[in-house]
XYZ file of C-alpha atoms in Angstrom:
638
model
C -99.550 -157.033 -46.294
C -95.943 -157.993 -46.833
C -93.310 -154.868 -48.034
C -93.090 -156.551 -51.367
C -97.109 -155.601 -52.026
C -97.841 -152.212 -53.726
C -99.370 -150.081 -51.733
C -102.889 -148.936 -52.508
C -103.446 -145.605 -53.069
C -106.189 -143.701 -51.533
C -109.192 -142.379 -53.198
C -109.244 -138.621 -53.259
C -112.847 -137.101 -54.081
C -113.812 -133.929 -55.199
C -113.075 -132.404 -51.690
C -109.881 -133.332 -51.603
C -110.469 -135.781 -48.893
C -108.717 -139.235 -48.558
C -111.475 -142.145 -48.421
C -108.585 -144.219 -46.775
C -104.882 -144.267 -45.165
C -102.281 -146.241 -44.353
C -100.545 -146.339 -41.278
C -96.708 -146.984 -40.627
C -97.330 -150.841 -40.923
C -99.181 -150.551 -44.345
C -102.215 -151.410 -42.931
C -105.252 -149.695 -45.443
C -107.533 -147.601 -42.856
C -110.946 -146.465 -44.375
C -112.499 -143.363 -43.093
C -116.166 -143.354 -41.458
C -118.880 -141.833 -43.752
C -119.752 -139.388 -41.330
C -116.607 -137.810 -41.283
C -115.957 -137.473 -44.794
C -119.878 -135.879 -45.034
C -118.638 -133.253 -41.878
C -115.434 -132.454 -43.719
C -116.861 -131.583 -46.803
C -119.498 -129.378 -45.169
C -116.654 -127.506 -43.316
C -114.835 -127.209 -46.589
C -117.798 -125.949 -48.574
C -117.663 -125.691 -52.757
C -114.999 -123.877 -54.518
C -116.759 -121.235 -57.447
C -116.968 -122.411 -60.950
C -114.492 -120.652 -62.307
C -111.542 -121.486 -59.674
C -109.130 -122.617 -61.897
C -109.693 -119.988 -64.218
C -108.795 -117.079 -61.457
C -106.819 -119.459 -58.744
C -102.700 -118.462 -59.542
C -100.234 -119.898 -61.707
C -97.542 -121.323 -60.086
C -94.675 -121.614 -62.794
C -91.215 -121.440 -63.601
C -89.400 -120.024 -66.482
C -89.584 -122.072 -69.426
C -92.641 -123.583 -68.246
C -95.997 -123.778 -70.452
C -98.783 -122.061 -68.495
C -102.224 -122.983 -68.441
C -103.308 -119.879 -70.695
C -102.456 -119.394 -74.401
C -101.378 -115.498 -74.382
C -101.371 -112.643 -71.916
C -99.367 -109.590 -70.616
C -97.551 -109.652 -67.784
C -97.210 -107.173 -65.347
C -94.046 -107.575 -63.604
C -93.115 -106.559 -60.044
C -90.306 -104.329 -61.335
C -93.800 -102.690 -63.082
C -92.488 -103.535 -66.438
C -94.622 -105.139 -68.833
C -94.289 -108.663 -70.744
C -96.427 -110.650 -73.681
C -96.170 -114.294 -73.156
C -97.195 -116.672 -75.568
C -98.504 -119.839 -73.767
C -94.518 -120.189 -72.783
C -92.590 -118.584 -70.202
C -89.115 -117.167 -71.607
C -86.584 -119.272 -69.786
C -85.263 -115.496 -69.015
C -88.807 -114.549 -67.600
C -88.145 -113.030 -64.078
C -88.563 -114.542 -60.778
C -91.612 -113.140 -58.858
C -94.710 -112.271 -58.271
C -96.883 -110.851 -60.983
C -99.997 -110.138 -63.101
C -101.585 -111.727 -65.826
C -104.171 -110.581 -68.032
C -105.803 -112.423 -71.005
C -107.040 -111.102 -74.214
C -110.542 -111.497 -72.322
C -109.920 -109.393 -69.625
C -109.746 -111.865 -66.793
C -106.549 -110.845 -64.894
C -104.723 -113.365 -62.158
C -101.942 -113.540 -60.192
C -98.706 -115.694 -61.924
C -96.125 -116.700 -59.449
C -92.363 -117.406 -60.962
C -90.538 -119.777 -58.933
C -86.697 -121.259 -59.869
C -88.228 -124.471 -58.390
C -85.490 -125.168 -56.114
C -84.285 -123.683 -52.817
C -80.921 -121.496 -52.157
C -78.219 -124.175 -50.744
C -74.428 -122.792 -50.922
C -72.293 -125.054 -53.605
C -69.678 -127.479 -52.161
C -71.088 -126.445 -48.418
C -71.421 -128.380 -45.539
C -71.992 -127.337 -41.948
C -72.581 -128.395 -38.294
C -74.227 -126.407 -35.771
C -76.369 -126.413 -32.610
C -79.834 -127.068 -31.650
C -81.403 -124.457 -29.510
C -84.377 -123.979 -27.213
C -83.695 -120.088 -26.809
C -86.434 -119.984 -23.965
C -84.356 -122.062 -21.732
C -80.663 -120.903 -22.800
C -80.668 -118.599 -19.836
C -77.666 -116.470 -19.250
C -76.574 -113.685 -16.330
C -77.988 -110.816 -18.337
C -81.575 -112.808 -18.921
C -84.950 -112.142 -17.308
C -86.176 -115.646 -16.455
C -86.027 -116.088 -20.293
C -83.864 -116.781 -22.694
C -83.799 -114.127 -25.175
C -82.229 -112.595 -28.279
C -79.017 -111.445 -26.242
C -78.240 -114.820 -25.020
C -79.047 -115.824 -29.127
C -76.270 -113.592 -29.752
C -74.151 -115.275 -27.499
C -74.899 -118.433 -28.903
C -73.993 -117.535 -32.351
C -70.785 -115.779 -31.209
C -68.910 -119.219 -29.519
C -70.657 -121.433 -32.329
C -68.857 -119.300 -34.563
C -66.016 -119.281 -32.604
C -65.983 -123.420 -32.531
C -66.469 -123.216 -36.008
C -70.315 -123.796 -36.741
C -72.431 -122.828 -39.350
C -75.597 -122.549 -37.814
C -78.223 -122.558 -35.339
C -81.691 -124.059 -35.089
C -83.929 -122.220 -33.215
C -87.465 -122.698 -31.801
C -90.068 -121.012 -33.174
C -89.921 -117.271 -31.572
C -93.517 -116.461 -33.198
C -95.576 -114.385 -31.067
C -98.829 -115.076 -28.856
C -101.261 -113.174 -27.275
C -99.758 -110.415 -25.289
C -102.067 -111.321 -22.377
C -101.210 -112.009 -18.683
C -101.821 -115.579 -19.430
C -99.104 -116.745 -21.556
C -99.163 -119.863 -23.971
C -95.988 -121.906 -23.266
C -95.635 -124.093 -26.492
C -93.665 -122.234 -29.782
C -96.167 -124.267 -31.676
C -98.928 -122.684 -30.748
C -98.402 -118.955 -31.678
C -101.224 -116.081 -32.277
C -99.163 -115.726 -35.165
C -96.531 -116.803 -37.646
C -96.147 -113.541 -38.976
C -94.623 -111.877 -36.188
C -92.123 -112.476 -33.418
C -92.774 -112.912 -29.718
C -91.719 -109.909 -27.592
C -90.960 -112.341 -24.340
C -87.511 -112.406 -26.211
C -86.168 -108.815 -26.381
C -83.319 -108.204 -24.581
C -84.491 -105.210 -22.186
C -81.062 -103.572 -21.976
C -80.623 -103.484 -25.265
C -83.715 -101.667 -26.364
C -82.549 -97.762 -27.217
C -83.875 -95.574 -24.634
C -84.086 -98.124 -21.491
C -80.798 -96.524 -20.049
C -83.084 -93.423 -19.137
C -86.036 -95.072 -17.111
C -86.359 -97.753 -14.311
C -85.800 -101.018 -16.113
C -86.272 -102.848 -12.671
C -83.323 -104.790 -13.746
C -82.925 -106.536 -9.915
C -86.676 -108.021 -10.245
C -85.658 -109.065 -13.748
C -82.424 -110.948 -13.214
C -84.160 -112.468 -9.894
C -86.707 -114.341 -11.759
C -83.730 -116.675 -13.115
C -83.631 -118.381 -9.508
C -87.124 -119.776 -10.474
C -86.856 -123.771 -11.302
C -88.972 -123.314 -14.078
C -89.712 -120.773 -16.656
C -92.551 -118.373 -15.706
C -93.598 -116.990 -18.920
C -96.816 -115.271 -16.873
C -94.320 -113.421 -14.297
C -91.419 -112.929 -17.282
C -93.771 -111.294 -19.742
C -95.462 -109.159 -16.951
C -92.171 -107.567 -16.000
C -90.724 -106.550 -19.616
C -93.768 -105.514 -20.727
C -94.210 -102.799 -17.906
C -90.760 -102.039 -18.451
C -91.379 -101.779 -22.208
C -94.131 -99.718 -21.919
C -91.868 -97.611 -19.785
C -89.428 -96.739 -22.102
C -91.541 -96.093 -25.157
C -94.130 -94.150 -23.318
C -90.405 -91.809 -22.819
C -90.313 -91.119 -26.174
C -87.703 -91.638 -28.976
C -86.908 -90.255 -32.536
C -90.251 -91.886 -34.054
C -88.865 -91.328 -37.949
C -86.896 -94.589 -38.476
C -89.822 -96.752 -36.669
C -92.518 -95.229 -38.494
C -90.469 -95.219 -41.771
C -90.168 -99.278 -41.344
C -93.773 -99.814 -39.777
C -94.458 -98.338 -43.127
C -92.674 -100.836 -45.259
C -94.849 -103.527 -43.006
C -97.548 -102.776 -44.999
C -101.464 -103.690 -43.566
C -99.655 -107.551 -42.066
C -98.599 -105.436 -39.186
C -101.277 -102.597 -38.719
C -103.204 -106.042 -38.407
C -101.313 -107.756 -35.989
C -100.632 -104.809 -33.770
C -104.580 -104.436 -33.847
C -105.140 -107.642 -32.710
C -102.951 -106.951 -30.064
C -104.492 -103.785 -28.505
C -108.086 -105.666 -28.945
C -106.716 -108.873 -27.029
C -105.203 -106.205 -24.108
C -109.214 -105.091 -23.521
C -111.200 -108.383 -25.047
C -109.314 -111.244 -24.517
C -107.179 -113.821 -26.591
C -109.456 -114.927 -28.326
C -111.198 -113.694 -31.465
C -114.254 -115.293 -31.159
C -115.457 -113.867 -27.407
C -114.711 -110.324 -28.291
C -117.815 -108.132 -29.405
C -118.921 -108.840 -32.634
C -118.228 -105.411 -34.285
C -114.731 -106.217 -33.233
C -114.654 -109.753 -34.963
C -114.230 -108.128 -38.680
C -110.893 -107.134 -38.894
C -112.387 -105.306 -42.127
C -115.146 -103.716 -40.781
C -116.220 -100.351 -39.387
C -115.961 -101.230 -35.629
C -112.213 -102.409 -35.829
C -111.473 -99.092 -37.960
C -113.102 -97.384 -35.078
C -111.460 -98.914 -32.491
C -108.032 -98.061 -34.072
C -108.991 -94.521 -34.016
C -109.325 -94.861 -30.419
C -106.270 -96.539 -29.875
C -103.390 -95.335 -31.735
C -101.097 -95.402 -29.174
C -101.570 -98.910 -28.385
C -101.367 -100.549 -31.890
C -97.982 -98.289 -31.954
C -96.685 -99.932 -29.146
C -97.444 -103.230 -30.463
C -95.555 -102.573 -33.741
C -92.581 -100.828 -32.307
C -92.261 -103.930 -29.603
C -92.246 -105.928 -33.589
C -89.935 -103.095 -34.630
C -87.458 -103.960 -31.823
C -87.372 -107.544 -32.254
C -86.328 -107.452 -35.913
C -83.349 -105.163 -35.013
C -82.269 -107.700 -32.103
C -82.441 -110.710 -33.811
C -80.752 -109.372 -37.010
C -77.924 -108.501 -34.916
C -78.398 -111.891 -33.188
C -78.032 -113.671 -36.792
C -75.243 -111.911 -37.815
C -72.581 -113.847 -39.291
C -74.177 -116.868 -38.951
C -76.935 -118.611 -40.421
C -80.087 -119.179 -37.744
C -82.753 -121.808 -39.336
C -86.056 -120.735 -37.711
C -88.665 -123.164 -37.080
C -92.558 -122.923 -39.024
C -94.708 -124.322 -36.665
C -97.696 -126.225 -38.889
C -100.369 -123.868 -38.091
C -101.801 -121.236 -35.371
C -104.363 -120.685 -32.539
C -107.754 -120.957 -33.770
C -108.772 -117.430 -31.763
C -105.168 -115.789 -32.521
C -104.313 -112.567 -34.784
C -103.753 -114.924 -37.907
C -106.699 -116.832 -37.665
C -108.280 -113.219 -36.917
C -107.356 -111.688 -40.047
C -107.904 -114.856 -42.671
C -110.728 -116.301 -40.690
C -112.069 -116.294 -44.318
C -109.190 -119.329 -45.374
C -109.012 -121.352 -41.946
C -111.921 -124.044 -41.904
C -114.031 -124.001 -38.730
C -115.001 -126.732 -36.423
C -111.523 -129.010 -36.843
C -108.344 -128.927 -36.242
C -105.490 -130.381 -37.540
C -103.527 -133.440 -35.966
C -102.080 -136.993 -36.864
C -103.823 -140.387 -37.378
C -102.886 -143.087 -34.091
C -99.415 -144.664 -35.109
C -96.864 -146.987 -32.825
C -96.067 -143.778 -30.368
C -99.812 -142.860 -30.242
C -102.304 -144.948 -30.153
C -105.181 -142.557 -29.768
C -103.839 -140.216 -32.715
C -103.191 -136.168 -31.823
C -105.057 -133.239 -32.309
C -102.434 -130.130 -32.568
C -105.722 -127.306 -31.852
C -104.733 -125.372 -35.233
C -107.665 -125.290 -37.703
C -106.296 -126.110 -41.032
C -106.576 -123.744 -44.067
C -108.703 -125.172 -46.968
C -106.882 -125.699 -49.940
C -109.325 -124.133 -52.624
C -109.297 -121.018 -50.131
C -106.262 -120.767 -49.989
C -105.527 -121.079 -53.574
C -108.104 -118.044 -53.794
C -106.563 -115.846 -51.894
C -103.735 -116.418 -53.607
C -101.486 -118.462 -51.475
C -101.108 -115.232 -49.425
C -101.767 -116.377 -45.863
C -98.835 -119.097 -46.921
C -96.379 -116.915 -48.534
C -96.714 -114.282 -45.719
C -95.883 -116.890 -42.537
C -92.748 -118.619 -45.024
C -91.565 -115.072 -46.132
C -91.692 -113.920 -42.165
C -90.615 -117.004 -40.560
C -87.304 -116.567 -42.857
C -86.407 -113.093 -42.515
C -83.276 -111.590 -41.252
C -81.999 -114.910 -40.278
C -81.091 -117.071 -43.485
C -83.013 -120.361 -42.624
C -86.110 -122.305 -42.340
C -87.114 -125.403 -40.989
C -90.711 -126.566 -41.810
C -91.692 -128.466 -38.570
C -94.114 -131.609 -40.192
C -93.477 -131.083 -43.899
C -96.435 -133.265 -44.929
C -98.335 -130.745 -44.003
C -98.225 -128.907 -47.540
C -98.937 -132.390 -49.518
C -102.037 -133.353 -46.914
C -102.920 -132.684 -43.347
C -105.068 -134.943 -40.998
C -108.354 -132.853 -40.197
C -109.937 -133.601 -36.795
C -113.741 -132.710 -36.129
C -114.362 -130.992 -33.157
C -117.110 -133.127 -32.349
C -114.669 -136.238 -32.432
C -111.428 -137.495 -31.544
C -107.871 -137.286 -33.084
C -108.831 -141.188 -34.658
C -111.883 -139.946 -35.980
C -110.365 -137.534 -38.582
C -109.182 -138.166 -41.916
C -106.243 -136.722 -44.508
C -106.821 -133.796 -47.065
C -104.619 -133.027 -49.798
C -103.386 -129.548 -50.553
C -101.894 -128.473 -53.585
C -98.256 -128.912 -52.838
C -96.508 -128.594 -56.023
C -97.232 -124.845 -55.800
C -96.482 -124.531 -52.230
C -93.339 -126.146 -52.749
C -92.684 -123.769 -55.826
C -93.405 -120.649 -53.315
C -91.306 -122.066 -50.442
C -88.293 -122.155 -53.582
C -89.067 -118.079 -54.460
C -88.590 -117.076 -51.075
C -86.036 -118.864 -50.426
C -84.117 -117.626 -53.577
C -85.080 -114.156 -52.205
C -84.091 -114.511 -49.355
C -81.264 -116.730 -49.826
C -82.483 -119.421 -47.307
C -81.538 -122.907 -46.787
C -84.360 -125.178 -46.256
C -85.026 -128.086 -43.754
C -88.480 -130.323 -44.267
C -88.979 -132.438 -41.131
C -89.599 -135.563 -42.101
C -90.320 -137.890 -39.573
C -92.688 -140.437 -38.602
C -95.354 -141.551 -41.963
C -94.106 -140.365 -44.909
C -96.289 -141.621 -48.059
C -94.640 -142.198 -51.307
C -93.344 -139.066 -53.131
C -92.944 -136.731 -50.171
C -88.704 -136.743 -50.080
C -88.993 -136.920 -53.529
C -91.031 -133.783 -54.379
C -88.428 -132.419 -51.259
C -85.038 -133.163 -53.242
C -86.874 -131.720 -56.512
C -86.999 -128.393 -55.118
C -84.082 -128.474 -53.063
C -85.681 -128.817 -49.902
C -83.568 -130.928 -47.090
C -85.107 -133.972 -45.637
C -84.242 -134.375 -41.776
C -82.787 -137.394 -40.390
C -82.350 -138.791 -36.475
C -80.051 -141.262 -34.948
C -83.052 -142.691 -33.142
C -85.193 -142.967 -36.123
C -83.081 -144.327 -38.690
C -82.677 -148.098 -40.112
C -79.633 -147.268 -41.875
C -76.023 -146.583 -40.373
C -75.279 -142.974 -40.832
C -72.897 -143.697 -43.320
C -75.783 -143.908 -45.818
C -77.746 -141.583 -44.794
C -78.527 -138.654 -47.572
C -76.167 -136.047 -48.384
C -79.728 -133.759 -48.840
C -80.444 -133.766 -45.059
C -80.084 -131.865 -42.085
C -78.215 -135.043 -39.837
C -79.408 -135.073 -35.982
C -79.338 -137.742 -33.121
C -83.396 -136.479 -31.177
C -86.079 -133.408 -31.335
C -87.424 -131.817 -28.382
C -89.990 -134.421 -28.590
C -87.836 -137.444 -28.583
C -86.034 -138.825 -25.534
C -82.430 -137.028 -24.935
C -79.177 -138.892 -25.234
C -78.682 -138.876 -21.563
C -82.525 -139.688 -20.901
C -82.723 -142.527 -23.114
C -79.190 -144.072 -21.533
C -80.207 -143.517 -18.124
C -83.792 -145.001 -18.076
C -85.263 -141.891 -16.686
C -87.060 -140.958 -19.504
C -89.033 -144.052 -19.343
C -89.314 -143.578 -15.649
C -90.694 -140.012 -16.697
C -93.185 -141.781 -19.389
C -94.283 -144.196 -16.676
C -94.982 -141.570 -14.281
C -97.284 -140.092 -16.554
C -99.211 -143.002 -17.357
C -97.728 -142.527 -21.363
C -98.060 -146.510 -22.014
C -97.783 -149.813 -20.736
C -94.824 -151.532 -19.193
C -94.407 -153.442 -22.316
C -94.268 -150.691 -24.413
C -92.576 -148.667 -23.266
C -89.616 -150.540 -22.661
C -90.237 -152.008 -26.056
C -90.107 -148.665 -27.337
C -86.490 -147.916 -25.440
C -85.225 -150.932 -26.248
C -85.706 -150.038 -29.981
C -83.814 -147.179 -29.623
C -81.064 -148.041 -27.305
C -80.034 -150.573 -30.771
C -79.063 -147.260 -32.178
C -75.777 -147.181 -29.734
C -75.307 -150.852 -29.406
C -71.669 -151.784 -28.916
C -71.463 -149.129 -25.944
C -70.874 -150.818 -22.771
C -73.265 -151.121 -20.892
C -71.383 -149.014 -17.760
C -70.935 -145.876 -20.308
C -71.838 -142.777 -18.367
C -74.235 -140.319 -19.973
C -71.756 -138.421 -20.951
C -69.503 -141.103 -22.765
C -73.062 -142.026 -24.430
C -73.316 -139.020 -25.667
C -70.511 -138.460 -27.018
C -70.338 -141.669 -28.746
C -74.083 -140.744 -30.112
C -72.410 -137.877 -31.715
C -69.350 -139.828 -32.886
C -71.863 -141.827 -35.269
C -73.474 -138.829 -36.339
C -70.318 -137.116 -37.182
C -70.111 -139.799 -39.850
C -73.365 -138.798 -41.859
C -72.447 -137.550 -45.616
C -75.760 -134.839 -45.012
C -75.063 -131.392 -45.801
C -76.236 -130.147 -42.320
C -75.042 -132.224 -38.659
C -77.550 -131.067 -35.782
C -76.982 -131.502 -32.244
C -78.867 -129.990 -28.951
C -77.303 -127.858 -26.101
C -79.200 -130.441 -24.492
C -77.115 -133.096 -25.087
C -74.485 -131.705 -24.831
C -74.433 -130.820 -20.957
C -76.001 -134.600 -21.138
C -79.562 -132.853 -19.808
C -82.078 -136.307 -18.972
C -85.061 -134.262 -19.287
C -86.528 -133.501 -22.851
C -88.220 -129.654 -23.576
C -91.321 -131.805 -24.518
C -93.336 -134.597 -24.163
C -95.959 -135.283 -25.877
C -99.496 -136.222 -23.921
C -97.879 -135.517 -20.571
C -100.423 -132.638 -20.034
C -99.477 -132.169 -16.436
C -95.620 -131.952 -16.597
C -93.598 -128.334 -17.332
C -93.506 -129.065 -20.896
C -91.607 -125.868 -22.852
C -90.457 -124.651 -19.099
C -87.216 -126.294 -18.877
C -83.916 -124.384 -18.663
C -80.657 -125.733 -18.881
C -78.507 -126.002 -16.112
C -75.738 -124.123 -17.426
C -75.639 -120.262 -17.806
C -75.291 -118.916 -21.371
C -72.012 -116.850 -20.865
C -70.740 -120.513 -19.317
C -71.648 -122.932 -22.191
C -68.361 -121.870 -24.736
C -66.370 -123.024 -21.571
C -68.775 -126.427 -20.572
C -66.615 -129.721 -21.682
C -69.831 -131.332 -22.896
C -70.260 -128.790 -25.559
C -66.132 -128.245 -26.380
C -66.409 -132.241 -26.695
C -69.402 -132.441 -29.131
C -68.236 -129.316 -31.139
C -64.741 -131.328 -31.730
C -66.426 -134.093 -32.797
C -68.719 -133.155 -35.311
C -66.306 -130.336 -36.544
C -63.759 -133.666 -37.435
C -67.030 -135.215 -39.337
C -66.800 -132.432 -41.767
C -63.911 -133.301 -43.026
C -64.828 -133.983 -47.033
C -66.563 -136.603 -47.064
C -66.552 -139.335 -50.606
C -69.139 -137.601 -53.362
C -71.275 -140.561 -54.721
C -74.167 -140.486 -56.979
C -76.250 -141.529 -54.057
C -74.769 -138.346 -51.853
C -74.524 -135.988 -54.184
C -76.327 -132.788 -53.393
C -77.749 -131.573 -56.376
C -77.392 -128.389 -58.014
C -78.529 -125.883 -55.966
C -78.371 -122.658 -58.873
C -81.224 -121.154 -59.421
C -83.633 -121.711 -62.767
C -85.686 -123.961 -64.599
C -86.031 -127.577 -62.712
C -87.650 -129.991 -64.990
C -89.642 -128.066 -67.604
C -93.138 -129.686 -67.078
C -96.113 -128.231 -68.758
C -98.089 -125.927 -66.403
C -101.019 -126.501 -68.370
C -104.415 -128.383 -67.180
């Protein structure tokens, strides 16, 4: 098939499911018979009446799909509409009942996502877990975060891109990868900052054994987590003034009487949902009601440890925007899979067809959640994780974006090659992500990478989402490369600057048996054109800077680049399929307190501060108004 050929579209049945794909050549891929019969038993047969009680996703000015109604607001006002939203209709989420009686949730969206006007920003790349500092346990944390933000701000950046910091099981055993939480609801306790949790200046914080475990090589989440969370227990088992935590555990709501359930079950059960007894296994039911009873203290511990970490990292984030990181789903046996066990489809998981890098496909271990389940529970396992995973921070970055427009299901009786796409309903996802955004004035960051079908950025720069664009992926110079785009040379999953230039990444790939000779070094090659013109006797260093040099020149609203990098690290925080190397255990070399002072980072900081100078404003780089409102005016109705 040549590039000049349309592209044929799949056929989506009933289901939802894609009889066919195409890979990043083109090539038309049909799905086996079998697996399109598994996935539709796994995603079962919406009711009748779906449409008629699934949400409306709207904005103002919009027709909706019902001909009258009142509406009762949020603000607990009440509102007739006439088939039309006012275009002065608030934003929000409300109630709609028809002259029949049937009553359904109607969600108001601006349809576009807070950017500042005129703004433009650089700002670092961070894997917190490995930005060790003096005052660290064998962790980064949210007191080295704070140190981060306070020399970026000094240097004169905008932001920083974190990780995800999303909690997982608070067991002995500790899951290494940020994108694989319990949870994307709730923060991960590994990163308070003991000393600065109110009342650990009165007990034995065993701060010697805690600042020893940063002579470890590696990060040892299993020794790190046992430590604090002795210590922890330590200093709430003292005692504090219990009003302002129990005033804010109320405002929580049931999310985090959940979570902090889970918790205390997963201390005595297990991590795992589906091993624990099965009066336990309801989180609605009369044994886990029981067991709270039982254990009151624990689930307060839990939520106070939550309570904590939203006080740290606000003061982290202060000043300074912090994009957090949406990982694209959760442990099939954690607390969110737990509580909407109801939405997630069993027996798959989600993952990517094979591609060039992958020739076997992936299989990420998060079940997916089905689409007409989700739609009637009314988006609320969705909004909850984008509403958490922005809070107190300002940003979000939705790690593989083409997850809300269709996800690759894999069976659990087959292999990552075996599965097939299914399409969710993305236009109100993308409406949602736009509400909370507004709300929580958020800037937005899709990543983009690898297959992107037709309409994907599209549907992104509608709502004001930013596309995300790499030095080592890119065709184009930077030069004309999106203004609508966060602007970055690698991810944690792609080879480093000083990696790449080296050849030890590919030594590192080789060692792990990650692909032929050929292939690999085809695969370097390819990206090694990105910095052609470099002499070939560059140090790492002078490669990286030069990397950054052609970044700097990128018209994108946001320009990325790693700590990493910037101390010219070889070693990536992650690669993919190499099972048996210290993958999300890597710190940097360089103490937190010491990076402001590093030359690496003073040199990249200088350079991509200079690429913010104002750059030309074409009608191909013009970001597009970001004020809130009406976006298009499409009928609503079906």
């Amino acid at each position: 098939m040549t590039s000049t050929d349309p592209k044929p579209k799949p056929t989506t049945d009933a289901w939802g499911i894609d009889a066919s794909w195409l890979d990043a050549f083109d090539e038309e891929h049909h799905v086996a018979p079998a697996t399109i019969d598994r996935l539709r038993e796994v995603i079962g047969t919406p009711p009748a009446d779906l449409l008629d009680r699934a949400p409306i996703v709207a904005r103002p000015g919009d027709a909706l799909e019902v001909e009258a109604g009142d509406v009762e607001c949020e603000d607990g006002t009440t509102r007739h509409v006439d088939g039309v939203l006012p275009a002065d209709f608030p934003l929000g989420y409300h109630r709609l009942r028809t002259p029949e009686g049937r009553t359904r949730s109607l969600i108001v969206s601006p349809g576009r996502c807070w950017l500042p006007e005129d703004w433009r920003a650089w700002g670092w790349a961070v894997q917190l877990y490995a930005t060790r500092g003096r005052g660290s346990w064998g962790i980064g944390d949210l007191g080295d975060l704070r140190t981060v933000r306070g020399f970026a701000q000094a240097q004169g950046a905008g932001f920083v891109l974190v990780n995800p910091l999303h909690a997982v099981a608070p067991t002995p055993e500790q899951e290494a990868s940020p994108y694989l939480p319990a949870t994307r609801r709730f923060r991960n306790p590994v990163y308070l900052r003991i000393a600065d949790v109110p009342g650990s200046d009165a007990v034995d914080v065993e701060a010697d054994a805690g600042r020893a475990l940063n002579d470890g090589e590696l990060i040892d989440r299993d020794a790190v987590w046992a430590l604090k969370r002795r210590v922890l227990q330590r200093v709430f088992d003292a005692g504090f003034d219990e009003a302002p935590f129990r005033t804010w555990w109320w405002d929580q709501g049931q999310p985090l009487m959940d979570w902090a359930t889970w918790c205390a079950v997963a201390d005595e059960h297990g991590p795992d949902w589906h091993t624990w007894p099965a009066a336990l296994q309801d989180p609605q039911g009369e044994g886990v009601a029981t067991f709270a009873k039982a254990h009151e203290q624990e689930i307060a511990f839990h939520a106070w440890l939550q309570w904590q970490l939203d006080v740290q990292l606000r003061a982290a984030a202060e000043g300074v925007t912090v994009i957090q990181d949406l990982p694209i789903g959760v442990a099939g046996g954690g607390a969110d899979a737990w509580a909407w066990q109801g939405v997630l489809a069993q027996g798959v998981s989600v993952g990517a067809p094979p591609d060039a890098f992958n020739a076997l496909g992936q299989d990420w271990g998060s079940p997916p959640l089905v689409p007409w389940r989700l739609q009637d529970a009314d988006y609320e396992p969705f909004i909850q994780s984008i509403r958490a995973t922005m809070a107190g921070a300002g940003g979000l970055r939705v790690d593989h974006v083409m997850g809300l427009f269709r996800l690759w299901w894999v069976p659990s009786d087959g292999s990552a090659a075996d599965g097939a796409y299914v399409r969710y309903p993305y236009e109100d996802m993308l409406d949602i992500v736009a509400l909370e955004s507004h709300r929580a004035k958020a800037i937005v960051v899709g990543e983009d990478l690898g297959t992107v079908e037709d309409g994907v950025r599209e549907a992104m720069a509608e709502h004001g989402i930013l596309s995300y664009r790499l030095l080592w992926f890119e065709d184009d110079a930077p030069t004309e490369w999106p203004a609508e785009a966060m602007a970055a040379i690698t991810t944690h999953d792609l080879p480093t600057v000083a990696g790449l230039w080296t050849g030890s990444d590919i030594a590192e790939q080789r060692e792990h048996s990650l692909g032929t000779d050929a292939d690999l070094e085809r695969g370097r090659s390819s990206l090694l054109e990105h910095l052609a013109g470099l002499a070939e006797d560059a140090t790492p260093t002078e490669a990286v800077l030069e990397a950054h040099r052609r970044l700097s020149t990128a018209p994108s609203v946001l320009l990325s680049a790693t700590l990493d990098d910037a101390l010219a690290e070889e070693r990536r925080p992650n690669m993919p399929g190499a099972n048996e190397r210290p993958n999300w255990c890597l710190p940097l070399p360089v103490a937190t307190e010491d990076l402001a002072a590093h030359a690496g980072v003073q040199a990249v900081a200088g350079v991509l501060a200079e690429g913010l100078q104002p750059a030309p404003v074409t009608s191909k780089h013009k970001v597009k108004d970001a004020k809130q409102g009406k976006s298009g005016g499409k009928s609503r109705k079906k």
